[in-house]
Structures are given as structure tokens and as C-alpha cells.
């Protein structure tokens, strides 16, 4: 049969696209390479303690459709207390209360500074935008860039960052990945179907997977730009020049998590006694301690430090995270470690990075990605979300992109 839509990828964008296609009464099939749905929204339970290996926070929750979806599915969400509670450590000790205050003030000064920039300044990197500020401001910008955006501040476009939505975060005790997967439960999804080639043929497309070829009138490609740039999917004819240019102006960050499960020993720390190690190698690393009162610690870093951690492989990364955590708690935590996992999106062939960012000077790249110029072929996902919605880099943004692509395709079919 020829489907109205073949949707590539069963992450948030693919799920939204499939649901929208169904709402319009169109036939659709989702092809997913992994043996699970959710993509980068994944609640990993393999340690016996669930944790979010990818997305964990429902950002801008005052308007995020996943809050409504959680309510519909009966999945609890809670308001997150925010990002300023981490106890900063440096040189083997917590920094002084005075330095902590200077750090917070520095953060505030950066926001004030960028909010008052002239509208007509040329695009520049976040690092350049902070260049004239004091060391505390510059330090907090670097931390924020690596831990919030997954990349070094020198590589991130200020314009792109300014276009992002803000708002209160919510968390999901059962896992954001669990929520996203629940939203996909009744959709036509073929797992283990790695798409290798998409060929425009007559009025439609042939989509080749290891499991056979599927025909479609329209194709929605939701794989990350990391997967696209790596050339894992061949396009015939090839992607047009404006798309290749847009891809050149974007890259994938490397937000990276290491989960460490413990035997019940809590090292004198209470749930929520989260730390940030400012002088971890290559950048800072946060430690989320006993989230939801579970015997697990999540170490998070990003940018080149995240890439270095992924390059160590799972055992090496767990060892590094445990050593750094030991330096905070003052004893060797390895004696109580019962398991660990590296959420190494940077080295994952179905993701090829954490999430997409825009390089300085290429701030129209997200919008450009939305127009392939090939009738019936749409790119949609977190990377394209900033083109029309300021929700890039998020699960919600991916969903918006999925809905939007199908709506545009249906309009074009009419
Ligand atoms: C560590 C980390 C933390 C994050 N934290 C947050 C957060 O707190 N809040 C938030 O909102 N967002 C967060 N994000 C971002 C969020 O996870 C993503 O923006 C969103 O999940 C992307 O959805 P997507 O559908 O665009 O892409 P994906 O989820 O990547 O979906 C694409 C799918 O395509 C599949 N695929 C790849 N190649 C092929 C192929 N050849 N054939 C078939 N299928 C293929 C993949 O397996 C995947 O399932 C985080 C991301 C990471 C990595």
C-alpha cells in the first residue's frame, strides 16, 4: 500500500506527526530504528531505578502541551524548584558564601546585559556577548552553555539563544520518557526499522529500511540533524543546497549524563543536596543527589567535557563520575556503587549528539531547515522548532515541529 505519510523516527516529533496524521484521517506508518519509542526522551529503568537518560524537565510548563498530555494520561508532574540550589564546589571544598553570592550576581549581570543589547547588534557567540563582563559572569555563562545548552559558549549563536522560550519547569516522577512513550502506545510504529534511503518517485517516495521498502505520498523525517549530517540516510535526489547550508550552520551539542546506583549508603547527603563541581576536568559537572528519594546520583556535563566522557566508554565514564563524586563526599563511593549507566548521546548512532544548536551568524538555519524545496518531503524535530516556535532543543518543540509538518503537508495535498 502507499501510505499518506511515512514518518521516520518515533521520538516526540514523530509521535506528534503520527497523531496529527491520524486526526486528519490520513494513513501513516512510523519507522523507528531502535527497539523502543521516545528517542531522546527515554526513562531508563535498566538499573532497577528509573531515571531520565535524556529529557527530564518540562520546560516553559505554563504553555507546554506535555503538561496537558500528562494530565490526560494520569501521569503526575511537579513544579521544579529551579536551577540555583546546587552547592558550588571548587578546589576540594564548597566555595565561600561570599563567592556564591558573587556567582549568583554574575549570572544576573549576564542576563541584564543581554536583555539590554541593542536590537541591531550583529549575531555573535554567547562567549563574545559576555566578553566585556566580570569573571563571575563569564564563568556562569560557560556553565550555563555547557549544562543548559550542551555546548561550549564560543560555538553558540546569541540570536538563536535569545529566541528560546523561557518559563517554569516541571518534573515527572515516573520519567519524562515514560510520559512520551505513553503518548505513543496506540500508534502504528514499526520498531527496528532503520531507514537507509529515501527516493522521490513519481508523486511520492520509496523509503528503504533493512526490513523492506515502504511507499508514501509524503515523508516526515524527524531524525536529529546529527543523523542527517552523518549521512546515515541517503536522499535521492540529494538534499538541496539551502538545506545543506542550514545544516552547515548547525551542529549537535553533547549534554551527557552518568547514572550511578548505590546500595542505600547516602554519604550524609539528603535528597536534593545537589552539587556543582566547578573545576571538573574540561568544564563543570553537576550531581543530582537521590532524585525522588531514589538511591541514584545523576552526574551531568556537556560540551567538550561531555564528548570526553563519552569517548571513555561506559565503564570509563562511570569511573570518572564516581571519582569526582568521591572528591565531594570525601570517601571512595565505589564501595557502595551497585551499577552505572552512561547516557552517551554523543556516541549514539541514532542521535549523534544531545540536541542541535546554531552557530554564530547562522541564526536563520532552523527556519531554513523547514523548507526542503522537495514536494512532500519535510524535516521536523527539535532542531527545526526554533524556526516558527521558540521551543527548539526541547521535547515540546519537537512535538510542535511534528504537528506543523503534517499540517503543512495536508494543506499541500489539498
Ligand atoms: C541529555 C539530554 C537532556 C535533555 N533534557 C531535556 C529536558 O530536560 N527537557 C526538554 O524538553 N528537552 C530535553 N532534551 C531535548 C529533547 O530530548 C529533544 O529535543 C527531543 O526529545 C527530540 O525529539 P525529536 O523527536 O526531535 O528527536 P528524537 O527524540 O531523537 O527522535 C528521532 C528518532 O529517530 C530515530 N532514528 C534515528 N535514525 C533513524 C533511522 N535511520 N531510521 C529510523 N529511525 C531513526 C531515533 O532512534 C529517534 O527515536 C534533552 C536531550 C538530551 C540528549
CSV table of C-alpha atoms and ligand atoms in Angstrom, one decimal:
chain,number,residue,atom,x,y,z
A,1,UNK,CA,0.0,0.0,0.0
A,2,UNK,CA,1.0,3.6,-0.3
A,3,UNK,CA,0.7,5.5,3.0
A,4,UNK,CA,-0.3,9.1,3.1
A,5,UNK,CA,2.6,9.6,5.5
A,6,UNK,CA,5.8,7.7,6.3
A,7,UNK,CA,7.3,9.2,9.4
A,8,UNK,CA,10.9,8.5,10.2
A,9,UNK,CA,11.7,8.3,13.9
A,10,UNK,CA,9.4,7.7,16.9
A,11,UNK,CA,10.6,10.5,19.2
A,12,UNK,CA,8.4,13.4,20.3
A,13,UNK,CA,8.3,14.8,16.8
A,14,UNK,CA,7.4,11.5,15.1
A,15,UNK,CA,4.8,10.7,17.7
A,16,UNK,CA,3.2,14.2,17.3
A,17,UNK,CA,3.3,13.8,13.5
A,18,UNK,CA,1.6,10.4,13.6
A,19,UNK,CA,-1.1,11.6,15.9
A,20,UNK,CA,-1.8,14.6,13.8
A,21,UNK,CA,-2.0,12.5,10.6
A,22,UNK,CA,-4.5,10.3,12.4
A,23,UNK,CA,-6.5,13.3,13.5
A,24,UNK,CA,-6.7,14.4,9.8
A,25,UNK,CA,-7.9,10.9,8.8
A,26,UNK,CA,-4.6,10.1,6.9
A,27,UNK,CA,-2.8,6.8,6.8
A,28,UNK,CA,0.6,6.8,8.5
A,29,UNK,CA,3.4,4.5,9.4
A,30,UNK,CA,6.2,5.4,11.8
A,31,UNK,CA,9.6,3.7,11.1
A,32,UNK,CA,11.9,3.7,14.2
A,33,UNK,CA,15.4,2.3,14.2
A,34,UNK,CA,15.6,1.5,17.9
A,35,UNK,CA,13.7,-1.2,19.7
A,36,UNK,CA,11.8,1.4,21.7
A,37,UNK,CA,9.9,4.7,21.2
A,38,UNK,CA,10.7,8.1,22.6
A,39,UNK,CA,14.0,8.9,21.1
A,40,UNK,CA,15.9,11.3,23.3
A,41,UNK,CA,13.0,11.3,25.8
A,42,UNK,CA,13.9,8.0,27.4
A,43,UNK,CA,13.4,6.8,31.0
A,44,UNK,CA,16.0,4.1,31.5
A,45,UNK,CA,15.0,1.5,34.1
A,46,UNK,CA,17.8,-0.9,33.4
A,47,UNK,CA,19.5,-0.2,36.8
A,48,UNK,CA,16.2,-1.1,38.6
A,49,UNK,CA,15.8,2.6,39.5
A,50,UNK,CA,14.2,4.7,36.8
A,51,UNK,CA,15.9,7.9,35.7
A,52,UNK,CA,15.7,10.1,32.6
A,53,UNK,CA,18.7,9.5,30.4
A,54,UNK,CA,17.6,12.3,28.0
A,55,UNK,CA,14.9,14.9,28.6
A,56,UNK,CA,13.8,15.3,32.2
A,57,UNK,CA,12.3,18.8,32.5
A,58,UNK,CA,9.0,20.0,31.0
A,59,UNK,CA,10.3,23.5,30.2
A,60,UNK,CA,8.1,26.6,29.9
A,61,UNK,CA,5.4,24.5,31.6
A,62,UNK,CA,3.0,27.4,31.6
A,63,UNK,CA,2.3,26.7,27.9
A,64,UNK,CA,3.9,23.3,27.3
A,65,UNK,CA,1.5,20.8,25.7
A,66,UNK,CA,3.1,17.9,27.6
A,67,UNK,CA,1.6,19.1,30.9
A,68,UNK,CA,-1.9,18.7,29.4
A,69,UNK,CA,-0.9,15.3,27.9
A,70,UNK,CA,0.4,14.1,31.3
A,71,UNK,CA,-2.9,15.1,32.9
A,72,UNK,CA,-4.8,13.3,30.1
A,73,UNK,CA,-2.7,10.1,30.7
A,74,UNK,CA,-3.0,10.4,34.5
A,75,UNK,CA,0.8,10.9,34.9
A,76,UNK,CA,1.9,13.2,37.7
A,77,UNK,CA,4.1,16.2,37.1
A,78,UNK,CA,5.5,18.6,39.8
A,79,UNK,CA,6.8,22.1,39.7
A,80,UNK,CA,10.6,22.1,39.8
A,81,UNK,CA,12.3,24.3,42.3
A,82,UNK,CA,14.7,25.8,39.8
A,83,UNK,CA,18.4,25.8,39.0
A,84,UNK,CA,20.1,27.9,41.6
A,85,UNK,CA,20.1,25.5,44.5
A,86,UNK,CA,23.3,23.5,43.6
A,87,UNK,CA,26.1,23.9,46.1
A,88,UNK,CA,29.1,25.0,44.1
A,89,UNK,CA,32.4,23.2,44.8
A,90,UNK,CA,35.9,24.2,43.7
A,91,UNK,CA,39.4,23.2,45.0
A,92,UNK,CA,38.0,20.3,47.0
A,93,UNK,CA,35.6,22.4,49.1
A,94,UNK,CA,32.3,24.4,48.8
A,95,UNK,CA,33.0,27.9,47.6
A,96,UNK,CA,32.6,30.6,50.3
A,97,UNK,CA,29.2,32.2,50.8
A,98,UNK,CA,30.6,35.5,49.5
A,99,UNK,CA,31.8,33.8,46.3
A,100,UNK,CA,28.5,32.0,46.0
A,101,UNK,CA,26.8,35.4,46.1
A,102,UNK,CA,29.2,36.9,43.6
A,103,UNK,CA,28.5,33.9,41.3
A,104,UNK,CA,24.7,34.5,41.5
A,105,UNK,CA,25.2,38.2,40.9
A,106,UNK,CA,27.4,37.5,38.0
A,107,UNK,CA,24.7,35.3,36.5
A,108,UNK,CA,22.2,38.1,37.0
A,109,UNK,CA,24.5,40.6,35.4
A,110,UNK,CA,24.8,38.5,32.2
A,111,UNK,CA,21.0,38.3,31.8
A,112,UNK,CA,20.7,42.1,32.4
A,113,UNK,CA,23.5,42.7,29.9
A,114,UNK,CA,22.0,40.6,27.0
A,115,UNK,CA,18.5,41.9,27.7
A,116,UNK,CA,19.7,45.5,27.2
A,117,UNK,CA,21.7,44.8,24.0
A,118,UNK,CA,20.8,47.0,21.0
A,119,UNK,CA,18.4,45.3,18.6
A,120,UNK,CA,20.7,45.8,15.7
A,121,UNK,CA,23.9,44.2,17.0
A,122,UNK,CA,25.3,41.5,14.7
A,123,UNK,CA,25.0,37.9,15.8
A,124,UNK,CA,27.9,36.7,17.9
A,125,UNK,CA,28.7,33.8,20.3
A,126,UNK,CA,27.5,33.7,23.8
A,127,UNK,CA,31.1,33.9,24.9
A,128,UNK,CA,31.6,37.1,22.9
A,129,UNK,CA,28.4,38.5,24.3
A,130,UNK,CA,29.8,38.0,27.8
A,131,UNK,CA,33.4,39.2,26.9
A,132,UNK,CA,33.2,42.6,28.5
A,133,UNK,CA,31.8,41.3,31.8
A,134,UNK,CA,33.5,40.3,35.0
A,135,UNK,CA,35.0,36.8,35.5
A,136,UNK,CA,32.0,35.6,37.6
A,137,UNK,CA,29.5,36.5,34.9
A,138,UNK,CA,31.7,34.8,32.2
A,139,UNK,CA,32.1,31.7,34.4
A,140,UNK,CA,28.4,31.3,34.9
A,141,UNK,CA,27.7,31.8,31.2
A,142,UNK,CA,30.2,29.0,30.4
A,143,UNK,CA,28.5,26.7,32.9
A,144,UNK,CA,25.1,27.6,31.6
A,145,UNK,CA,26.2,27.0,28.0
A,146,UNK,CA,27.6,23.5,28.7
A,147,UNK,CA,25.0,22.3,31.2
A,148,UNK,CA,21.9,24.0,29.7
A,149,UNK,CA,22.7,24.0,26.0
A,150,UNK,CA,25.2,21.2,25.9
A,151,UNK,CA,27.9,23.2,24.1
A,152,UNK,CA,30.9,25.5,24.6
A,153,UNK,CA,29.8,29.1,24.7
A,154,UNK,CA,32.2,30.1,21.9
A,155,UNK,CA,30.1,28.0,19.5
A,156,UNK,CA,26.6,29.1,20.3
A,157,UNK,CA,24.7,31.9,18.5
A,158,UNK,CA,23.4,34.6,20.7
A,159,UNK,CA,20.5,35.4,18.4
A,160,UNK,CA,19.4,31.7,18.5
A,161,UNK,CA,19.6,31.7,22.2
A,162,UNK,CA,17.6,34.9,22.6
A,163,UNK,CA,14.8,33.3,20.5
A,164,UNK,CA,14.3,30.5,23.0
A,165,UNK,CA,11.2,30.3,25.2
A,166,UNK,CA,11.5,30.6,28.9
A,167,UNK,CA,9.2,29.7,31.8
A,168,UNK,CA,8.8,27.5,34.9
A,169,UNK,CA,10.0,23.8,34.6
A,170,UNK,CA,8.0,20.8,35.8
A,171,UNK,CA,9.4,17.4,36.5
A,172,UNK,CA,7.8,13.9,36.0
A,173,UNK,CA,8.4,11.4,38.9
A,174,UNK,CA,7.7,8.4,36.6
A,175,UNK,CA,10.0,9.9,33.9
A,176,UNK,CA,9.5,12.3,31.0
A,177,UNK,CA,10.5,9.4,28.7
A,178,UNK,CA,7.7,7.3,30.3
A,179,UNK,CA,5.2,10.1,29.5
A,180,UNK,CA,6.3,10.4,25.9
A,181,UNK,CA,6.2,6.7,25.4
A,182,UNK,CA,2.7,6.5,26.9
A,183,UNK,CA,1.6,9.0,24.3
A,184,UNK,CA,2.7,6.6,21.5
A,185,UNK,CA,1.0,3.5,22.8
A,186,UNK,CA,-1.7,3.3,20.1
A,187,UNK,CA,0.2,4.4,17.1
A,188,UNK,CA,1.3,2.4,14.1
A,189,UNK,CA,5.1,2.2,14.8
A,190,UNK,CA,7.5,-0.3,13.3
A,191,UNK,CA,10.5,-0.8,15.6
A,192,UNK,CA,13.9,-1.9,14.5
A,193,UNK,CA,13.3,-0.3,11.1
A,194,UNK,CA,16.4,1.7,10.3
A,195,UNK,CA,15.8,3.9,7.3
A,196,UNK,CA,18.7,3.9,4.8
A,197,UNK,CA,17.4,5.7,1.7
A,198,UNK,CA,14.5,7.9,0.7
A,199,UNK,CA,13.9,8.1,-3.0
A,200,UNK,CA,11.5,10.6,-4.7
A,201,UNK,CA,9.5,8.5,-7.1
A,202,UNK,CA,6.6,9.9,-9.3
A,203,UNK,CA,4.1,11.5,-7.0
A,204,UNK,CA,5.6,10.1,-3.8
A,205,UNK,CA,8.5,8.4,-2.1
A,206,UNK,CA,10.1,5.0,-1.6
A,207,UNK,CA,11.5,4.6,1.9
A,208,UNK,CA,14.1,1.8,2.2
A,209,UNK,CA,14.7,0.1,5.6
A,210,UNK,CA,16.6,-3.1,6.5
A,211,UNK,CA,13.1,-4.7,6.7
A,212,UNK,CA,11.9,-3.7,3.2
A,213,UNK,CA,10.7,-0.7,1.3
A,214,UNK,CA,7.6,1.4,2.1
A,215,UNK,CA,5.8,3.8,-0.3
A,216,UNK,CA,4.4,7.1,0.8
A,217,UNK,CA,2.8,10.2,-0.6
A,218,UNK,CA,4.7,12.4,1.9
A,219,UNK,CA,7.7,11.7,4.2
A,220,UNK,CA,8.3,13.4,7.5
A,221,UNK,CA,11.9,13.0,8.6
A,222,UNK,CA,12.4,13.6,12.4
A,223,UNK,CA,15.9,12.2,12.9
A,224,UNK,CA,18.3,14.6,14.6
A,225,UNK,CA,20.5,16.8,12.4
A,226,UNK,CA,23.4,14.8,13.8
A,227,UNK,CA,22.0,11.7,12.0
A,228,UNK,CA,21.4,13.8,8.8
A,229,UNK,CA,24.9,15.3,8.9
A,230,UNK,CA,26.4,11.9,9.4
A,231,UNK,CA,24.8,10.8,6.1
A,232,UNK,CA,23.1,7.7,7.7
A,233,UNK,CA,20.1,8.3,5.4
A,234,UNK,CA,20.7,8.8,1.7
A,235,UNK,CA,18.3,11.1,-0.2
A,236,UNK,CA,17.6,10.7,-3.9
A,237,UNK,CA,17.7,13.4,-5.3
A,238,UNK,CA,20.1,14.8,-2.7
A,239,UNK,CA,19.0,17.4,-0.2
A,240,UNK,CA,19.0,20.8,-1.9
A,241,UNK,CA,21.7,23.4,-1.3
A,242,UNK,CA,19.7,25.7,1.2
A,243,UNK,CA,19.2,22.6,3.4
A,244,UNK,CA,22.9,21.7,3.3
A,245,UNK,CA,23.8,25.3,4.1
A,246,UNK,CA,21.4,25.3,7.0
A,247,UNK,CA,22.9,22.0,8.3
A,248,UNK,CA,26.4,23.6,7.9
A,249,UNK,CA,25.3,26.4,10.3
A,250,UNK,CA,24.2,23.9,12.9
A,251,UNK,CA,25.7,21.2,15.0
A,252,UNK,CA,24.9,18.8,17.8
A,253,UNK,CA,25.8,19.6,21.5
A,254,UNK,CA,26.9,16.9,23.8
A,255,UNK,CA,24.9,17.0,27.0
A,256,UNK,CA,25.9,13.8,28.8
A,257,UNK,CA,24.6,12.0,31.9
A,258,UNK,CA,26.1,9.3,34.0
A,259,UNK,CA,23.7,7.5,36.4
A,260,UNK,CA,25.2,5.9,39.5
A,261,UNK,CA,23.1,3.5,41.5
A,262,UNK,CA,24.1,2.9,45.2
A,263,UNK,CA,23.4,0.3,47.8
A,264,UNK,CA,21.5,2.6,50.1
A,265,UNK,CA,24.5,4.4,51.6
A,266,UNK,CA,23.7,8.1,51.3
A,267,UNK,CA,27.1,9.6,52.3
A,268,UNK,CA,25.4,12.1,54.7
A,269,UNK,CA,23.5,13.7,51.8
A,270,UNK,CA,19.8,14.3,51.7
A,271,UNK,CA,17.7,14.2,48.5
A,272,UNK,CA,18.1,17.5,46.7
A,273,UNK,CA,21.6,18.2,48.2
A,274,UNK,CA,22.7,18.7,44.7
A,275,UNK,CA,26.3,19.8,43.9
A,276,UNK,CA,28.1,21.5,41.0
A,277,UNK,CA,31.8,20.8,40.7
A,278,UNK,CA,33.1,24.0,39.1
A,279,UNK,CA,36.6,22.7,38.4
A,280,UNK,CA,35.7,19.2,37.0
A,281,UNK,CA,38.0,18.5,34.0
A,282,UNK,CA,37.0,20.3,30.8
A,283,UNK,CA,34.1,22.2,32.5
A,284,UNK,CA,31.8,21.8,35.4
A,285,UNK,CA,29.8,18.7,36.4
A,286,UNK,CA,26.5,18.7,38.4
A,287,UNK,CA,25.5,15.9,40.7
A,288,UNK,CA,21.8,15.4,41.2
A,289,UNK,CA,21.6,13.6,44.5
A,290,UNK,CA,18.9,10.9,45.3
A,291,UNK,CA,16.2,12.4,43.0
A,292,UNK,CA,12.7,11.4,44.2
A,293,UNK,CA,14.5,9.8,47.2
A,294,UNK,CA,15.9,7.1,45.0
A,295,UNK,CA,19.3,5.5,45.5
A,296,UNK,CA,20.8,7.1,42.5
A,297,UNK,CA,23.0,10.1,41.6
A,298,UNK,CA,23.0,11.7,38.2
A,299,UNK,CA,26.2,13.3,37.0
A,300,UNK,CA,25.7,15.7,34.2
A,301,UNK,CA,28.2,17.6,32.0
A,302,UNK,CA,28.2,19.0,28.5
A,303,UNK,CA,30.2,20.4,25.6
A,304,UNK,CA,33.7,19.1,25.1
A,305,UNK,CA,33.7,17.6,28.7
A,306,UNK,CA,30.6,15.6,27.6
A,307,UNK,CA,32.4,14.4,24.5
A,308,UNK,CA,35.5,13.4,26.5
A,309,UNK,CA,33.2,11.4,28.9
A,310,UNK,CA,31.5,9.6,26.0
A,311,UNK,CA,34.9,8.8,24.5
A,312,UNK,CA,35.8,7.0,27.7
A,313,UNK,CA,33.1,4.4,27.1
A,314,UNK,CA,30.6,3.4,29.8
A,315,UNK,CA,33.0,1.9,32.3
A,316,UNK,CA,35.4,4.8,32.0
A,317,UNK,CA,32.7,7.4,32.3
A,318,UNK,CA,31.2,5.8,35.4
A,319,UNK,CA,34.7,5.6,36.9
A,320,UNK,CA,35.3,9.3,36.2
A,321,UNK,CA,31.9,10.4,37.6
A,322,UNK,CA,32.5,8.2,40.7
A,323,UNK,CA,35.9,9.7,41.3
A,324,UNK,CA,34.6,13.2,41.0
A,325,UNK,CA,31.7,12.4,43.3
A,326,UNK,CA,34.1,10.9,45.8
A,327,UNK,CA,36.1,14.2,45.8
A,328,UNK,CA,32.9,15.9,47.1
A,329,UNK,CA,31.7,13.4,49.7
A,330,UNK,CA,35.2,12.8,51.0
A,331,UNK,CA,35.3,9.0,50.7
A,332,UNK,CA,35.5,6.4,47.9
A,333,UNK,CA,31.9,6.0,46.8
A,334,UNK,CA,32.8,3.0,44.6
A,335,UNK,CA,32.5,0.6,47.5
A,336,UNK,CA,28.7,1.4,47.5
A,337,UNK,CA,28.2,1.6,43.8
A,338,UNK,CA,25.9,-1.2,42.6
A,339,UNK,CA,25.5,-0.2,38.9
A,340,UNK,CA,26.0,2.6,36.5
A,341,UNK,CA,25.0,3.8,33.0
A,342,UNK,CA,26.4,6.3,30.5
A,343,UNK,CA,23.7,8.1,28.6
A,344,UNK,CA,26.2,8.8,25.8
A,345,UNK,CA,24.1,10.6,23.2
A,346,UNK,CA,27.2,11.9,21.5
A,347,UNK,CA,28.3,8.4,20.5
A,348,UNK,CA,24.8,7.1,19.9
A,349,UNK,CA,24.4,6.4,16.1
A,350,UNK,CA,20.6,7.2,16.3
A,351,UNK,CA,21.2,10.5,17.8
A,352,UNK,CA,24.8,11.7,17.1
A,353,UNK,CA,24.6,14.2,19.9
A,354,UNK,CA,22.4,15.7,22.6
A,355,UNK,CA,20.4,18.4,20.7
A,356,UNK,CA,21.0,20.8,17.9
A,357,UNK,CA,22.5,24.3,18.3
A,358,UNK,CA,23.0,27.1,15.9
A,359,UNK,CA,26.5,28.6,15.3
A,360,UNK,CA,27.0,32.4,15.4
A,361,UNK,CA,25.9,34.0,12.2
A,362,UNK,CA,23.6,31.2,11.1
A,363,UNK,CA,20.5,32.1,13.2
A,364,UNK,CA,18.1,31.6,10.3
A,365,UNK,CA,19.2,27.9,9.9
A,366,UNK,CA,16.3,26.4,11.9
A,367,UNK,CA,13.7,28.2,9.7
A,368,UNK,CA,15.6,27.2,6.5
A,369,UNK,CA,15.5,23.5,7.5
A,370,UNK,CA,11.7,23.6,7.5
A,371,UNK,CA,11.6,24.2,3.7
A,372,UNK,CA,13.2,21.3,1.9
A,373,UNK,CA,12.0,22.6,-1.5
A,374,UNK,CA,11.1,19.0,-2.4
A,375,UNK,CA,7.3,18.5,-2.6
A,376,UNK,CA,6.2,16.0,0.0
A,377,UNK,CA,9.4,15.9,2.0
A,378,UNK,CA,9.5,17.6,5.4
A,379,UNK,CA,12.2,17.8,8.1
A,380,UNK,CA,10.8,18.2,11.6
A,381,UNK,CA,12.2,17.8,15.1
A,382,UNK,CA,13.7,19.7,17.9
A,383,UNK,CA,16.2,21.3,15.5
A,384,UNK,CA,13.6,22.9,13.3
A,385,UNK,CA,11.4,24.0,16.2
A,386,UNK,CA,13.0,27.4,16.6
A,387,UNK,CA,12.1,28.3,13.0
A,388,UNK,CA,8.5,29.1,13.9
A,389,UNK,CA,8.3,28.4,17.6
A,390,UNK,CA,10.9,29.4,20.2
A,391,UNK,CA,10.9,25.9,21.6
A,392,UNK,CA,14.0,24.4,19.9
A,393,UNK,CA,16.1,21.9,21.8
A,394,UNK,CA,13.0,20.6,23.7
A,395,UNK,CA,10.5,17.8,23.7
A,396,UNK,CA,7.7,20.3,23.2
A,397,UNK,CA,9.5,21.9,20.3
A,398,UNK,CA,9.9,18.6,18.6
A,399,UNK,CA,6.1,18.0,19.1
A,400,UNK,CA,5.3,21.4,17.6
A,401,UNK,CA,7.5,20.6,14.6
A,402,UNK,CA,5.8,17.3,14.1
A,403,UNK,CA,2.3,18.8,14.2
A,404,UNK,CA,3.3,21.6,11.9
A,405,UNK,CA,4.9,19.4,9.3
A,406,UNK,CA,1.8,17.3,8.9
A,407,UNK,CA,-0.5,20.3,8.8
A,408,UNK,CA,1.6,21.9,6.1
A,409,UNK,CA,1.7,18.5,4.2
A,410,UNK,CA,-2.1,18.1,4.5
A,411,UNK,CA,-2.6,21.6,3.2
A,412,UNK,CA,-0.3,20.9,0.3
A,413,UNK,CA,-2.1,17.6,-0.5
A,414,UNK,CA,-5.4,19.5,-0.8
B,1,LIG,C1,20.8,14.6,27.9
B,1,LIG,C2,19.6,15.3,27.3
B,1,LIG,C3,18.8,16.1,28.2
B,1,LIG,C4,17.7,16.8,27.7
B,1,LIG,N1,16.9,17.4,28.5
B,1,LIG,C5,15.7,18.0,28.1
B,1,LIG,C6,14.8,18.5,29.0
B,1,LIG,O1,15.0,18.5,30.2
B,1,LIG,N2,13.6,19.0,28.5
B,1,LIG,C7,13.4,19.0,27.2
B,1,LIG,O2,12.3,19.5,26.8
B,1,LIG,N3,14.2,18.5,26.3
B,1,LIG,C8,15.4,18.0,26.7
B,1,LIG,N4,16.3,17.4,25.8
B,1,LIG,C9,16.0,17.5,24.4
B,1,LIG,C10,14.9,16.6,24.0
B,1,LIG,O3,15.2,15.3,24.4
B,1,LIG,C11,14.8,16.6,22.4
B,1,LIG,O4,14.7,17.9,22.0
B,1,LIG,C12,13.6,15.8,21.9
B,1,LIG,O5,13.5,14.6,22.6
B,1,LIG,C13,13.9,15.5,20.4
B,1,LIG,O6,12.8,14.8,19.9
B,1,LIG,P1,12.8,14.5,18.3
B,1,LIG,O7,11.6,13.8,18.0
B,1,LIG,O8,13.1,15.8,17.5
B,1,LIG,O9,14.1,13.6,18.1
B,1,LIG,P2,14.5,12.2,18.7
B,1,LIG,O10,13.9,12.0,20.0
B,1,LIG,O11,15.9,12.0,18.5
B,1,LIG,O12,13.7,11.2,17.7
B,1,LIG,C14,14.2,10.8,16.5
B,1,LIG,C15,14.0,9.3,16.4
B,1,LIG,O13,14.6,8.9,15.1
B,1,LIG,C16,15.2,7.6,15.3
B,1,LIG,N5,16.1,7.4,14.2
B,1,LIG,C17,17.4,7.8,14.1
B,1,LIG,N6,17.9,7.4,12.9
B,1,LIG,C18,17.0,6.6,12.3
B,1,LIG,C19,16.9,5.9,11.1
B,1,LIG,N7,17.9,5.9,10.2
B,1,LIG,N8,15.8,5.3,10.8
B,1,LIG,C20,14.7,5.3,11.6
B,1,LIG,N9,14.7,5.9,12.8
B,1,LIG,C21,15.8,6.6,13.1
B,1,LIG,C22,15.8,7.7,16.6
B,1,LIG,O14,16.1,6.4,17.2
B,1,LIG,C23,14.8,8.5,17.4
B,1,LIG,O15,13.9,7.7,18.1
B,1,LIG,C24,17.4,16.7,26.3
B,1,LIG,C25,18.2,16.0,25.4
B,1,LIG,C26,19.3,15.3,25.9
B,1,LIG,C27,20.1,14.4,25.0
